[in-house]
């Protein structure tokens, strides 16, 4: 099988009047279709920079990023991006929010409308489609944000600390929901998080980044029984072993 995403020797520095900030150094990895990869690393190490490169918002100074064999471009519609803030528009209903991307792409048709409706039904938001975002809980809003991304049928989903703004309990529940939706829709995803437990509960593989400029410090494949939900993984015996391995990799220098 060919990799969906192929990153080879990517480096990037930010340049400003006050000087150069090296952010990423010689990053290489591949992602297979259907994989759920988590990327963890210290705050400010370059995680968001890496996602911005993968989605084409930034261009690598060195190296190459191929999605399905072709370079990504700015605004590449093969990529869905989900952020910490849900960025739902308060003056639009949930339905109108979910249609926004399709509207911009000029892709509102019977197939995309049917898909949007089925996602809302399957993931418990159908009864809320005429509500405004402020009438939904934080968890429901994140689910709506994910559905807004999924209706565009992206090949690759990027999630940048999507649960960070939620309180702890909501976060566990939303991580469970989002993990389940991504699995059921058979999406390939990259989750960036500074929360090791979150990474171990959701991913098939964790990449640990070093302090800035980020380099790959370790790659940790995770093996759990297929049927476990993210929440159930937390109680599995190997959970704390994986947590400890990643913790050690992150705290190498101390
Ligand atoms: P992370 O997401 O891991 O917290 P970022 O990728 O956002 O880290 O940032 C990596 C480093 O690059 C940080 O030190 C940050 O201050 C710096 N940085 C990010 N964006 C810019 C920019 N546009 N110009 C200059 N420096 C930046
Ligand atoms: Mg970040």
mmCIF file of C-alpha atoms and ligand atoms in Angstrom:
data_model
loop_
_atom_site.group_PDB
_atom_site.id
_atom_site.type_symbol
_atom_site.label_atom_id
_atom_site.label_comp_id
_atom_site.label_asym_id
_atom_site.label_seq_id
_atom_site.Cartn_x
_atom_site.Cartn_y
_atom_site.Cartn_z
ATOM 1 C CA UNK A 1 0.000 0.000 0.000
ATOM 2 C CA UNK A 2 1.256 3.512 -0.853
ATOM 3 C CA UNK A 3 1.414 6.117 1.924
ATOM 4 C CA UNK A 4 -1.287 8.790 1.878
ATOM 5 C CA UNK A 5 1.074 11.390 3.265
ATOM 6 C CA UNK A 6 4.789 11.346 2.635
ATOM 7 C CA UNK A 7 6.971 13.892 4.425
ATOM 8 C CA UNK A 8 10.652 13.883 3.553
ATOM 9 C CA UNK A 9 13.337 15.870 5.345
ATOM 10 C CA UNK A 10 11.238 18.969 6.006
ATOM 11 C CA UNK A 11 12.787 21.995 7.722
ATOM 12 C CA UNK A 12 11.428 25.486 8.299
ATOM 13 C CA UNK A 13 12.576 28.666 10.025
ATOM 14 C CA UNK A 14 10.552 31.815 10.615
ATOM 15 C CA UNK A 15 12.314 34.977 9.489
ATOM 16 C CA UNK A 16 11.623 38.377 11.007
ATOM 17 C CA UNK A 17 13.490 41.658 11.520
ATOM 18 C CA UNK A 18 14.710 40.433 14.895
ATOM 19 C CA UNK A 19 16.234 37.312 13.367
ATOM 20 C CA UNK A 20 15.625 33.722 12.502
ATOM 21 C CA UNK A 21 13.560 31.236 14.532
ATOM 22 C CA UNK A 22 14.231 27.663 13.470
ATOM 23 C CA UNK A 23 10.951 25.782 14.024
ATOM 24 C CA UNK A 24 11.327 22.373 12.378
ATOM 25 C CA UNK A 25 14.429 20.423 11.550
ATOM 26 C CA UNK A 26 14.652 17.416 9.214
ATOM 27 C CA UNK A 27 11.201 15.951 9.808
ATOM 28 C CA UNK A 28 10.368 12.773 7.875
ATOM 29 C CA UNK A 29 7.461 10.396 8.323
ATOM 30 C CA UNK A 30 4.732 8.668 6.374
ATOM 31 C CA UNK A 31 1.082 8.117 7.067
ATOM 32 C CA UNK A 32 -0.904 5.202 5.680
ATOM 33 C CA UNK A 33 -4.572 5.515 4.671
ATOM 34 C CA UNK A 34 -6.877 5.024 7.667
ATOM 35 C CA UNK A 35 -4.156 5.694 10.245
ATOM 36 C CA UNK A 36 -4.696 7.942 13.240
ATOM 37 C CA UNK A 37 -1.406 9.606 14.118
ATOM 38 C CA UNK A 38 -0.862 11.707 17.223
ATOM 39 C CA UNK A 39 1.955 14.238 17.460
ATOM 40 C CA UNK A 40 3.050 15.346 20.911
ATOM 41 C CA UNK A 41 5.754 17.765 21.935
ATOM 42 C CA UNK A 42 6.553 20.600 24.306
ATOM 43 C CA UNK A 43 4.660 23.861 23.971
ATOM 44 C CA UNK A 44 6.171 26.056 21.246
ATOM 45 C CA UNK A 45 8.203 23.247 19.677
ATOM 46 C CA UNK A 46 6.658 23.573 16.219
ATOM 47 C CA UNK A 47 3.572 21.312 16.223
ATOM 48 C CA UNK A 48 1.165 23.838 14.688
ATOM 49 C CA UNK A 49 3.877 24.854 12.246
ATOM 50 C CA UNK A 50 4.061 21.248 11.075
ATOM 51 C CA UNK A 51 0.276 21.088 10.531
ATOM 52 C CA UNK A 52 0.368 24.413 8.671
ATOM 53 C CA UNK A 53 2.998 22.932 6.370
ATOM 54 C CA UNK A 54 0.982 19.776 5.801
ATOM 55 C CA UNK A 55 -2.110 21.759 4.806
ATOM 56 C CA UNK A 56 -0.122 24.040 2.498
ATOM 57 C CA UNK A 57 -0.541 27.271 4.496
ATOM 58 C CA UNK A 58 3.245 27.340 4.849
ATOM 59 C CA UNK A 59 5.811 26.029 2.404
ATOM 60 C CA UNK A 60 8.843 24.055 3.555
ATOM 61 C CA UNK A 61 12.202 25.745 3.100
ATOM 62 C CA UNK A 62 13.677 22.346 2.598
ATOM 63 C CA UNK A 63 12.163 18.945 1.919
ATOM 64 C CA UNK A 64 8.947 17.748 0.401
ATOM 65 C CA UNK A 65 5.365 17.025 1.443
ATOM 66 C CA UNK A 66 3.273 14.800 -0.809
ATOM 67 C CA UNK A 67 -0.385 13.935 -0.310
ATOM 68 C CA UNK A 68 -1.478 11.032 -2.468
ATOM 69 C CA UNK A 69 1.679 11.537 -4.513
ATOM 70 C CA UNK A 70 1.212 15.256 -5.280
ATOM 71 C CA UNK A 71 2.444 18.366 -3.412
ATOM 72 C CA UNK A 72 -0.101 20.143 -1.216
ATOM 73 C CA UNK A 73 -1.140 23.644 -2.210
ATOM 74 C CA UNK A 74 -2.461 26.537 -0.151
ATOM 75 C CA UNK A 75 -6.187 25.996 0.424
ATOM 76 C CA UNK A 76 -5.905 22.353 -0.674
ATOM 77 C CA UNK A 77 -9.438 20.986 -0.424
ATOM 78 C CA UNK A 78 -8.137 17.484 0.197
ATOM 79 C CA UNK A 79 -7.374 18.578 3.755
ATOM 80 C CA UNK A 80 -9.777 19.283 6.614
ATOM 81 C CA UNK A 81 -8.503 21.345 9.552
ATOM 82 C CA UNK A 82 -10.027 21.424 13.005
ATOM 83 C CA UNK A 83 -8.772 23.834 15.633
ATOM 84 C CA UNK A 84 -9.063 24.444 19.361
ATOM 85 C CA UNK A 85 -11.755 27.072 18.762
ATOM 86 C CA UNK A 86 -14.696 25.732 16.794
ATOM 87 C CA UNK A 87 -15.021 28.961 14.739
ATOM 88 C CA UNK A 88 -18.761 28.399 14.290
ATOM 89 C CA UNK A 89 -20.483 31.571 13.104
ATOM 90 C CA UNK A 90 -22.961 32.682 15.768
ATOM 91 C CA UNK A 91 -25.365 34.339 13.336
ATOM 92 C CA UNK A 92 -25.817 31.147 11.329
ATOM 93 C CA UNK A 93 -27.775 28.079 12.371
ATOM 94 C CA UNK A 94 -25.914 24.782 12.830
ATOM 95 C CA UNK A 95 -27.181 23.676 9.419
ATOM 96 C CA UNK A 96 -25.960 26.890 7.775
ATOM 97 C CA UNK A 97 -22.613 26.558 9.549
ATOM 98 C CA UNK A 98 -22.211 23.029 8.282
ATOM 99 C CA UNK A 99 -23.058 24.144 4.730
ATOM 100 C CA UNK A 100 -20.558 27.010 4.795
ATOM 101 C CA UNK A 101 -17.594 25.193 3.235
ATOM 102 C CA UNK A 102 -19.799 23.621 0.574
ATOM 103 C CA UNK A 103 -21.276 27.048 -0.180
ATOM 104 C CA UNK A 104 -17.803 28.526 -0.639
ATOM 105 C CA UNK A 105 -16.797 25.636 -2.898
ATOM 106 C CA UNK A 106 -20.075 25.918 -4.837
ATOM 107 C CA UNK A 107 -20.777 22.285 -4.008
ATOM 108 C CA UNK A 108 -24.252 22.336 -2.531
ATOM 109 C CA UNK A 109 -26.123 19.557 -4.303
ATOM 110 C CA UNK A 110 -28.394 16.665 -3.407
ATOM 111 C CA UNK A 111 -25.486 14.310 -2.611
ATOM 112 C CA UNK A 112 -23.700 16.749 -0.295
ATOM 113 C CA UNK A 113 -26.988 17.695 1.391
ATOM 114 C CA UNK A 114 -27.822 14.027 1.972
ATOM 115 C CA UNK A 115 -24.355 13.398 3.411
ATOM 116 C CA UNK A 116 -24.640 16.407 5.745
ATOM 117 C CA UNK A 117 -28.024 15.189 6.947
ATOM 118 C CA UNK A 118 -26.735 11.661 7.536
ATOM 119 C CA UNK A 119 -23.771 12.950 9.556
ATOM 120 C CA UNK A 120 -26.091 15.083 11.692
ATOM 121 C CA UNK A 121 -28.403 12.117 12.267
ATOM 122 C CA UNK A 122 -25.638 9.598 12.999
ATOM 123 C CA UNK A 123 -23.857 11.877 15.417
ATOM 124 C CA UNK A 124 -26.793 13.236 17.391
ATOM 125 C CA UNK A 125 -27.103 16.772 16.034
ATOM 126 C CA UNK A 126 -30.042 16.448 13.672
ATOM 127 C CA UNK A 127 -32.525 17.857 16.194
ATOM 128 C CA UNK A 128 -30.241 20.866 16.650
ATOM 129 C CA UNK A 129 -29.784 21.804 12.996
ATOM 130 C CA UNK A 130 -31.936 24.928 13.279
ATOM 131 C CA UNK A 131 -30.340 26.096 16.544
ATOM 132 C CA UNK A 132 -27.614 28.719 16.828
ATOM 133 C CA UNK A 133 -24.159 27.654 18.073
ATOM 134 C CA UNK A 134 -24.685 29.458 21.422
ATOM 135 C CA UNK A 135 -27.547 27.041 22.193
ATOM 136 C CA UNK A 136 -25.213 24.017 22.056
ATOM 137 C CA UNK A 137 -22.833 22.627 24.696
ATOM 138 C CA UNK A 138 -19.066 22.846 24.128
ATOM 139 C CA UNK A 139 -18.956 19.172 23.162
ATOM 140 C CA UNK A 140 -21.796 19.486 20.667
ATOM 141 C CA UNK A 141 -20.139 22.519 19.135
ATOM 142 C CA UNK A 142 -16.938 20.540 18.556
ATOM 143 C CA UNK A 143 -18.972 17.745 16.968
ATOM 144 C CA UNK A 144 -20.649 20.322 14.718
ATOM 145 C CA UNK A 145 -17.222 21.696 13.791
ATOM 146 C CA UNK A 146 -16.056 18.192 12.879
ATOM 147 C CA UNK A 147 -19.164 17.563 10.769
ATOM 148 C CA UNK A 148 -18.602 20.899 8.996
ATOM 149 C CA UNK A 149 -15.144 19.586 8.075
ATOM 150 C CA UNK A 150 -16.329 16.084 7.139
ATOM 151 C CA UNK A 151 -19.030 17.226 4.702
ATOM 152 C CA UNK A 152 -16.224 18.464 2.474
ATOM 153 C CA UNK A 153 -15.004 14.877 2.322
ATOM 154 C CA UNK A 154 -11.334 15.579 3.056
ATOM 155 C CA UNK A 155 -8.729 12.915 2.377
ATOM 156 C CA UNK A 156 -6.805 13.916 5.485
ATOM 157 C CA UNK A 157 -8.018 15.483 8.723
ATOM 158 C CA UNK A 158 -5.745 17.691 10.814
ATOM 159 C CA UNK A 159 -6.730 18.361 14.417
ATOM 160 C CA UNK A 160 -4.748 20.996 16.315
ATOM 161 C CA UNK A 161 -5.402 20.635 20.055
ATOM 162 C CA UNK A 162 -9.143 20.384 19.327
ATOM 163 C CA UNK A 163 -10.139 19.629 22.924
ATOM 164 C CA UNK A 164 -7.920 22.103 24.785
ATOM 165 C CA UNK A 165 -10.639 24.665 25.438
ATOM 166 C CA UNK A 166 -12.958 22.123 27.096
ATOM 167 C CA UNK A 167 -13.114 21.204 30.786
ATOM 168 C CA UNK A 168 -11.656 17.815 31.723
ATOM 169 C CA UNK A 169 -14.849 15.745 31.793
ATOM 170 C CA UNK A 170 -16.248 17.212 28.595
ATOM 171 C CA UNK A 171 -12.885 16.641 27.015
ATOM 172 C CA UNK A 172 -12.933 12.903 27.741
ATOM 173 C CA UNK A 173 -16.435 12.625 26.301
ATOM 174 C CA UNK A 174 -15.682 14.709 23.216
ATOM 175 C CA UNK A 175 -12.440 12.830 22.532
ATOM 176 C CA UNK A 176 -14.495 9.626 22.627
ATOM 177 C CA UNK A 177 -17.092 11.039 20.223
ATOM 178 C CA UNK A 178 -14.581 12.506 17.798
ATOM 179 C CA UNK A 179 -12.447 9.333 17.857
ATOM 180 C CA UNK A 180 -15.515 7.219 17.081
ATOM 181 C CA UNK A 181 -16.688 9.484 14.257
ATOM 182 C CA UNK A 182 -13.256 9.504 12.601
ATOM 183 C CA UNK A 183 -13.077 5.709 12.821
ATOM 184 C CA UNK A 184 -16.599 5.170 11.492
ATOM 185 C CA UNK A 185 -16.072 7.552 8.607
ATOM 186 C CA UNK A 186 -12.747 5.777 7.913
ATOM 187 C CA UNK A 187 -10.773 9.007 7.862
ATOM 188 C CA UNK A 188 -7.024 9.381 8.093
ATOM 189 C CA UNK A 189 -6.162 11.855 10.820
ATOM 190 C CA UNK A 190 -3.315 13.674 12.533
ATOM 191 C CA UNK A 191 -3.972 14.941 16.037
ATOM 192 C CA UNK A 192 -1.619 17.436 17.621
ATOM 193 C CA UNK A 193 -1.842 17.575 21.387
ATOM 194 C CA UNK A 194 0.281 18.264 24.442
ATOM 195 C CA UNK A 195 -1.869 15.793 26.394
ATOM 196 C CA UNK A 196 -0.118 12.408 26.378
ATOM 197 C CA UNK A 197 -3.161 10.520 27.664
ATOM 198 C CA UNK A 198 -5.244 11.941 24.867
ATOM 199 C CA UNK A 199 -2.652 10.824 22.313
ATOM 200 C CA UNK A 200 -2.464 7.280 23.741
ATOM 201 C CA UNK A 201 -6.246 6.987 23.972
ATOM 202 C CA UNK A 202 -6.885 7.955 20.349
ATOM 203 C CA UNK A 203 -3.991 7.136 18.043
ATOM 204 C CA UNK A 204 -2.458 4.116 16.287
ATOM 205 C CA UNK A 205 0.962 5.724 16.516
ATOM 206 C CA UNK A 206 2.521 8.623 18.407
ATOM 207 C CA UNK A 207 5.346 10.810 17.137
ATOM 208 C CA UNK A 208 7.213 12.602 19.910
ATOM 209 C CA UNK A 209 8.840 15.898 18.945
ATOM 210 C CA UNK A 210 11.831 17.462 20.688
ATOM 211 C CA UNK A 211 12.120 21.051 21.906
ATOM 212 C CA UNK A 212 12.245 23.691 19.152
ATOM 213 C CA UNK A 213 13.464 23.324 16.468
ATOM 214 C CA UNK A 214 11.361 20.173 16.494
ATOM 215 C CA UNK A 215 12.983 16.952 15.466
ATOM 216 C CA UNK A 216 11.429 13.524 15.738
ATOM 217 C CA UNK A 217 12.595 12.205 19.121
ATOM 218 C CA UNK A 218 10.654 8.937 19.006
ATOM 219 C CA UNK A 219 7.943 7.042 17.175
ATOM 220 C CA UNK A 220 5.746 4.858 19.373
ATOM 221 C CA UNK A 221 3.308 2.433 17.709
ATOM 222 C CA UNK A 222 0.275 1.691 19.909
ATOM 223 C CA UNK A 223 -1.501 -1.629 20.047
ATOM 224 C CA UNK A 224 -4.909 -1.901 21.644
ATOM 225 C CA UNK A 225 -7.812 -4.201 21.026
ATOM 226 C CA UNK A 226 -9.659 -2.797 17.994
ATOM 227 C CA UNK A 227 -13.047 -2.608 19.725
ATOM 228 C CA UNK A 228 -11.923 -0.351 22.605
ATOM 229 C CA UNK A 229 -13.197 3.224 22.713
ATOM 230 C CA UNK A 230 -10.694 5.956 23.612
ATOM 231 C CA UNK A 231 -12.172 6.032 27.120
ATOM 232 C CA UNK A 232 -11.869 2.247 27.507
ATOM 233 C CA UNK A 233 -8.265 2.353 26.347
ATOM 234 C CA UNK A 234 -7.447 4.399 29.431
ATOM 235 C CA UNK A 235 -8.269 1.362 31.600
ATOM 236 C CA UNK A 236 -6.300 -1.125 29.445
ATOM 237 C CA UNK A 237 -3.150 -2.540 31.091
ATOM 238 C CA UNK A 238 -0.755 -1.256 28.392
ATOM 239 C CA UNK A 239 -2.063 2.333 28.630
ATOM 240 C CA UNK A 240 0.262 3.390 31.427
ATOM 241 C CA UNK A 241 3.258 1.651 29.817
ATOM 242 C CA UNK A 242 2.762 3.670 26.632
ATOM 243 C CA UNK A 243 2.220 6.806 28.691
ATOM 244 C CA UNK A 244 5.504 6.205 30.532
ATOM 245 C CA UNK A 245 7.478 5.517 27.343
ATOM 246 C CA UNK A 246 6.264 8.770 25.789
ATOM 247 C CA UNK A 247 6.745 10.709 29.039
ATOM 248 C CA UNK A 248 10.395 9.570 29.173
ATOM 249 C CA UNK A 249 10.980 10.536 25.550
ATOM 250 C CA UNK A 250 9.539 13.986 26.223
ATOM 251 C CA UNK A 251 11.635 14.538 29.311
ATOM 252 C CA UNK A 252 14.919 13.161 28.026
ATOM 253 C CA UNK A 253 16.976 16.210 28.924
ATOM 254 C CA UNK A 254 15.813 16.560 32.510
HETATM 255 P P1 LIG B 1 3.420 24.673 19.008
HETATM 256 O O1 LIG B 1 2.198 24.527 18.169
HETATM 257 O O2 LIG B 1 4.215 23.416 19.155
HETATM 258 O O3 LIG B 1 3.121 25.241 20.350
HETATM 259 P P2 LIG B 1 4.223 26.594 16.951
HETATM 260 O O4 LIG B 1 4.373 25.737 15.752
HETATM 261 O O5 LIG B 1 3.001 27.410 17.062
HETATM 262 O O6 LIG B 1 4.416 25.686 18.272
HETATM 263 O O7 LIG B 1 5.458 27.567 17.036
HETATM 264 C C1 LIG B 1 6.812 27.111 17.015
HETATM 265 C C2 LIG B 1 7.749 28.268 17.259
HETATM 266 O O8 LIG B 1 7.721 29.159 16.165
HETATM 267 C C3 LIG B 1 7.384 29.088 18.488
HETATM 268 O O9 LIG B 1 8.581 29.439 19.141
HETATM 269 C C4 LIG B 1 6.688 30.294 17.937
HETATM 270 O O10 LIG B 1 6.891 31.411 18.766
HETATM 271 C C5 LIG B 1 7.377 30.473 16.584
HETATM 272 N N1 LIG B 1 6.444 31.025 15.599
HETATM 273 C C6 LIG B 1 5.233 30.542 15.265
HETATM 274 N N2 LIG B 1 4.668 31.274 14.294
HETATM 275 C C7 LIG B 1 5.543 32.263 13.994
HETATM 276 C C8 LIG B 1 5.555 33.352 13.058
HETATM 277 N N3 LIG B 1 4.539 33.557 12.216
HETATM 278 N N4 LIG B 1 6.644 34.151 13.048
HETATM 279 C C9 LIG B 1 7.685 33.945 13.876
HETATM 280 N N5 LIG B 1 7.752 32.925 14.772
HETATM 281 C C10 LIG B 1 6.695 32.104 14.844
HETATM 282 MG MG1 LIG B 2 0.160 24.947 18.561
#
